[in-house]
Amino acid sequence: VSAFGLYFPRKEYSENVYIEQPAGTPLLRIHALRDSHGEAAHFHLCQNLVISRARSHENHWFQIREKTGLLYLSKSLDREDFNMLSVGNWMPLSKVMLYVFLSSHPFQEKECDSATRTTVFLSLINATAPACSSLTARQLCFTEMDLSFHIKENKPPGTFHQLQLPSVHHLCQNLSISYKLLAAEGMPFRYNENTTGVSVTQRLDREERERYELIAKCTVREGFREMQVEVPFLVNVLDEDDSPPFLPNGTDTADAVVEFNRKEGTVLATLTVYDADTTPIYPLESSRKKYTGTIITDDPWISETFRVEHIFDEIHFSPNGSQVRGTRHEYKLVLNKSISVTEHRSFQLDVLVNDTEFHGPERSVILHFNVSILPVSIQFPNMTYQFTVNRNAERFAQIGKICIENCMKFRGVNITYKLLSPSVSCYPVSVLQGREDKYGSLYVNDSSVLHRPECKEIQYTIQATDKQSRKHTKTLLTIVLEGTLLKKEEDCPDSCAVSKHHAECEECGGLGVLTGRCQWRQGSGKGITTNYSTCTPSIKTCPDGTCDVVESKDPAVCPQDCTSGNIIGGHGKGIGNLGIKSGHGICYCFPRQNCYCEKDDIKEQLCDDVCKTVI
Amino acid sequence: LAGPPSPPGQDPHGWRVPVDCVRANELCAAEPSCSSRYRTLRQCLAGRDRNTMLANKECQAALEVLQESPLYDCRCKRGMKKELQCLQIYWSIHLGLTEGEEFYEASPYEPVTSRLSDIFRLASIFSGMDPATNSKSNHCLDAAKACNLNDNCKRLRSGYISTCSKEISATEHCSRRKCHKALRQFFDRVPSEYTYRLLFCSCKDQACAERRRQTIVPSCSYEDKEKPNCLDLRNTCRTDHLCRSRLADFHTNCQASFQSLTSCPGDNYQACLGSYAGLIGFDMTPNYVDASTTSITISPWCSCKGSGNMEEECEKFLRDFTENPCLRNAIQAFGNGTDVNLSP
């Protein structure tokens, strides 16, 4: 945004220049629009022509009329000039660039640092100017560039384009070329037949309409022949901050409840503010600064514990039928740090939203969040845990899970589980907890204890502790051993996953089995599927697509979920390249080595009745 | 004055053949006057304001001397040794000399003189069949088969496919950085008779068009959680010398013009397709937006939502991908196995 308000309605202009066009040939007309009444535009050219590839050359050939903006040739370009200006250009068509500057007062010095400039591209055509008869109607009427303009809203009216091409008009005096602006009824634009100028007749409002699509029609008459060309004529209305923020349906209050989810970064509530102005997401930072949201508080605890996140995106309004872009701002109340389970308070938190570039009285709105922070209790459900364990269970057999009330809903609360063992001699089980787990997994840690007849019913105390507040709770856990000891099979591998066949799988035990025998999972057998056939210590936990904390203790427990080695055969790997997510046929593994997925040799009948008759 | 050591050659089209910037830099370093001026100019440009620079006598003098040196017109080659170093030298001069952010930048790469017909000739030797003949076949599948029969193509293709489809964790679907790198290697090191057939095969049914869309593993290399604004994406691309150069190359070779029959600069389809393929594996990676067989729409992963007052410029930028007659004609011409007949 420049200090003065004159501006160009186009970013670029273009025209062709031919060899040895005479000095005085007009090339094109440039217009400027005003910001306030009484401004007068002064145009001037920079001293240098920019040739492609960073070359520049002093401008000896082009000049612009300071008052009217007419760019013309002040000196004819000969072949030598052409060659010099085309050096380093390997494209068939070479272009030079000129910058035209704009000021509201006559230029004192010929300096080139005004922020308001437009670019003129001159294509150097390596030929003399064509005869009028050889030009098509399209070339006589319009340049190659689209007729597309931008006009700022809320600015005084003015002329912003001339349809007639000065160069053609100069060259082809005997042709009659006339223009018309179609589809302009009821639109704030006027075409002046005498000057072929197009002007905007009133102040525009982008929030009413931001695009005008007209048609420029050109008629060329040569004796009795008449040719017509039509091209689109577009006007975009540029936005300025002239609308205050407003609340959809007047909603300025939201409830924010903190209960089980107390983690830093949690979004508690969102309130929306609309604005009819556009907000560019590029460059993002400046837009963020334009629209601010600040928590109004002098309580340091509140400003430490909460923050406001502001995101915005583009939405469309439809005033009187046309689509207009606007902005939806979302202000999210976010936890800035995890809140302790003991915290208990409620209060109203106000956020001041400020549209800093709007210059009216209603530039800000206040959003209210009714915050209630509820304490959560750390306690086990009202019962004691009881699990039965088969005496034939092997090490790493998973018995069950322990979890305090609502533990799966917790976020940002770290609970750790511990077994306090009373009896000294019998304790076959331990508890393990993954880094992200909210529950504890009970598993067999010492299977030899299960074989001892004196251990029948073992009582433990489980303790759950919240890391942050050190609050803890206890309950009783009873482990009942059941079943009779089976004789162990000879030469069984220690991992169930090694078995390839249904029969051998269920004959053996292995790490992690619950009842002394591995289990066979029969897959669907359709191509590469997640439901592949395999032998596992427990179908409930393996393979289930996650390498849980007990399985990861020993690679022999469940390589189907945990292997990071090679998998040979048709397969798909699991998340993070661990385990076999899907496989073809039967998948079996040698722990710490390879896994294999393959179709079992199907013993089909060699010949059925149909084939016998053929033979 | 430090003149060029040898007059730059001429190629058959009458274009000057420039020396590459790494070589030009060596030539300049050997000349005390040139190297000191180059240092001066780099210091002048470090301020990044052209006008203050030009106002300074010393800078002006350095500029005038360097205009005569081989550094001034130097270019780089795609996939050359030390390509990045070459581009760094190129932009060290050009960034401060072009006036700020321009919509189209000139390509730092040497002009492409080969034509599509050269590729067809090679391809027909390789495959023993003319791509235009059999209308029943699935050209994209044939292209994959042809690639698998060539060791180099097969190795680099399976390389990028496995890199781009490797899941890292539940939240991170793949490593985009590694995927892009593998894609760049594929398109830089495999001859275009293989890579173009995969990228620009013509399709009559949806399965084929979907295969074509999947060529660059878009779920990793192309799509993202959010679509950035195209001008923002362009800005990100321009902060990286390689991406900036490839984008400038695309604009130079695929910029639609009304001056030519094919809408392409110099009627050179090969140059446009090459600079399109050169964008793959960067922030500005383009791809087919859907598996439509009737209309080909190409776009980088961005939109013009939220452009504010820059919407016109944003849409103009995006249209160079989505509605570009030169690019569309070039892709169709490759698919049909036709090229522009150049009258000698």
GROMACS .gro file of C-alpha atoms in nm, chain A residues 11-12 16 46 48-50 52-56 87-93 95 97 99 101 112-113 117 123 125 138 144-146 148-150 206 210-211 236-240 278-284 313-316 325 573-577 581, chain B residues 15-16 50-51 54 63 67 72-75 90 93-94 97-100 102-103 106-112 166-170 227-229 231-235 252-253 255 257-259 265-266 304-313 315-316 319:
model
  122
   11LYS     CA    1  -0.002  -0.504  -1.383
   12GLU     CA    2   0.125  -0.546  -1.737
   16ASN     CA    3   0.487  -0.523  -3.066
   46CYS     CA    4   1.272   0.454  -1.599
   48ASN     CA    5   1.675   0.157  -1.843
   49LEU     CA    6   1.530  -0.106  -2.068
   50VAL     CA    7   1.544  -0.446  -1.911
   52SER     CA    8   1.592  -1.073  -2.046
   53ARG     CA    9   1.862  -1.245  -1.838
   54ALA     CA   10   1.940  -0.948  -1.623
   55ARG     CA   11   2.078  -0.737  -1.898
   56SER     CA   12   1.974  -0.383  -1.917
   87VAL     CA   13   2.163  -1.076  -2.748
   88GLY     CA   14   2.134  -1.352  -2.492
   89ASN     CA   15   1.781  -1.418  -2.599
   90TRP     CA   16   1.753  -1.759  -2.750
   91MET     CA   17   1.380  -1.756  -2.786
   92PRO     CA   18   1.257  -1.686  -3.138
   93LEU     CA   19   1.080  -1.382  -3.000
   95LYS     CA   20   1.114  -0.911  -2.542
   97MET     CA   21   1.071  -0.463  -2.050
   99TYR     CA   22   0.882   0.016  -1.617
  101PHE     CA   23   0.610   0.495  -1.284
  112CYS     CA   24   1.293   0.498  -1.047
  113ASP     CA   25   1.195   0.415  -0.696
  117ARG     CA   26   0.478   0.092  -1.133
  123SER     CA   27   0.803  -0.783  -2.831
  125ILE     CA   28   0.952  -0.844  -3.414
  138ARG     CA   29  -0.816  -1.001  -3.417
  144GLU     CA   30  -0.263  -1.074  -2.724
  145MET     CA   31  -0.307  -0.996  -2.358
  146ASP     CA   32  -0.637  -1.061  -2.189
  148SER     CA   33  -0.846  -0.798  -1.750
  149PHE     CA   34  -0.836  -0.510  -1.503
  150HIS     CA   35  -0.852  -0.449  -1.133
  206ARG     CA   36  -1.637  -0.552  -0.343
  210GLU     CA   37  -1.622  -0.863  -0.697
  211ARG     CA   38  -1.618  -0.956  -1.063
  236ASN     CA   39  -1.192  -0.753  -1.070
  237VAL     CA   40  -1.267  -0.537  -0.770
  238LEU     CA   41  -0.984  -0.517  -0.516
  239ASP     CA   42  -1.068  -0.538  -0.150
  240GLU     CA   43  -0.984  -0.303   0.133
  278THR     CA   44  -1.097  -1.117   0.238
  279THR     CA   45  -0.793  -1.220   0.437
  280PRO     CA   46  -0.504  -1.348   0.227
  281ILE     CA   47  -0.339  -1.663   0.359
  282TYR     CA   48  -0.031  -1.552   0.176
  283PRO     CA   49   0.180  -1.406   0.327
  284LEU     CA   50   0.037  -1.568   0.637
  313ASP     CA   51  -1.022  -1.963   0.589
  314GLU     CA   52  -1.213  -1.832   0.296
  315ILE     CA   53  -1.590  -1.862   0.279
  316HIS     CA   54  -1.845  -1.726   0.036
  325ARG     CA   55  -1.539  -1.408  -0.083
  573LYS     CA   56   0.442  -5.489   0.591
  574GLY     CA   57   0.285  -5.339   0.900
  575ILE     CA   58   0.319  -4.988   1.041
  576GLY     CA   59   0.676  -4.869   1.079
  577ASN     CA   60   0.789  -5.174   0.880
  581LYS     CA   61   0.017  -5.681   0.806
  630TRP     CA   62   2.127  -1.944  -3.106
  631ARG     CA   63   2.442  -1.866  -2.917
  665ARG     CA   64   1.883  -0.328  -0.759
  666ASN     CA   65   1.831   0.046  -0.765
  669LEU     CA   66   2.292   0.072  -0.976
  678LEU     CA   67   2.838  -0.477  -1.384
  682GLN     CA   68   2.849  -0.797  -1.905
  687TYR     CA   69   2.698  -1.313  -1.775
  688ASP     CA   70   2.546  -1.543  -2.030
  689CYS     CA   71   2.630  -1.872  -1.866
  690ARG     CA   72   2.374  -2.149  -1.831
  705TYR     CA   73   2.373  -1.847  -1.199
  708ILE     CA   74   2.419  -1.298  -1.047
  709HIS     CA   75   2.058  -1.309  -1.159
  712LEU     CA   76   1.958  -0.816  -1.130
  713THR     CA   77   1.606  -0.912  -1.216
  714GLU     CA   78   1.380  -0.661  -1.058
  715GLY     CA   79   1.236  -0.835  -0.758
  717GLU     CA   80   0.880  -1.155  -1.152
  718PHE     CA   81   0.594  -1.365  -1.266
  721ALA     CA   82   1.406  -1.697  -1.759
  722SER     CA   83   1.532  -2.053  -1.745
  723PRO     CA   84   1.892  -2.101  -1.634
  724TYR     CA   85   1.907  -2.418  -1.843
  725GLU     CA   86   2.040  -2.450  -2.194
  726PRO     CA   87   1.775  -2.464  -2.461
  727VAL     CA   88   1.659  -2.811  -2.564
  781LYS     CA   89   0.722  -4.726   0.290
  782GLU     CA   90   0.501  -4.653   0.588
  783ILE     CA   91   0.694  -4.492   0.872
  784SER     CA   92   0.443  -4.477   1.155
  785ALA     CA   93   0.069  -4.457   1.207
  842LYS     CA   94  -0.369  -2.758  -0.001
  843PRO     CA   95  -0.149  -2.450   0.028
  844ASN     CA   96  -0.214  -2.136  -0.169
  846LEU     CA   97   0.151  -1.824  -0.453
  847ASP     CA   98   0.269  -1.948  -0.117
  848LEU     CA   99   0.388  -2.269  -0.279
  849ARG     CA  100   0.563  -2.072  -0.552
  850ASN     CA  101   0.738  -1.870  -0.285
  867THR     CA  102   1.015  -2.085  -2.040
  868ASN     CA  103   0.937  -2.402  -2.234
  870GLN     CA  104   0.440  -2.095  -2.175
  872SER     CA  105   0.180  -1.848  -2.696
  873PHE     CA  106  -0.054  -1.755  -2.976
  874GLN     CA  107   0.236  -1.703  -3.210
  880PRO     CA  108   0.750  -2.178  -2.772
  881GLY     CA  109   0.946  -2.268  -3.085
  919CYS     CA  110  -0.616  -2.020  -0.509
  920LYS     CA  111  -0.831  -2.018  -0.197
  921GLY     CA  112  -0.738  -1.732   0.031
  922SER     CA  113  -0.551  -1.526  -0.226
  923GLY     CA  114  -0.713  -1.199  -0.119
  924ASN     CA  115  -0.629  -0.929  -0.373
  925MET     CA  116  -0.374  -1.152  -0.545
  926GLU     CA  117  -0.641  -1.385  -0.683
  927GLU     CA  118  -0.585  -1.274  -1.041
  928GLU     CA  119  -0.215  -1.348  -1.019
  930GLU     CA  120  -0.519  -1.798  -1.101
  931LYS     CA  121  -0.288  -1.694  -1.379
  934ARG     CA  122  -0.378  -2.180  -1.527
   0.00000   0.00000   0.00000
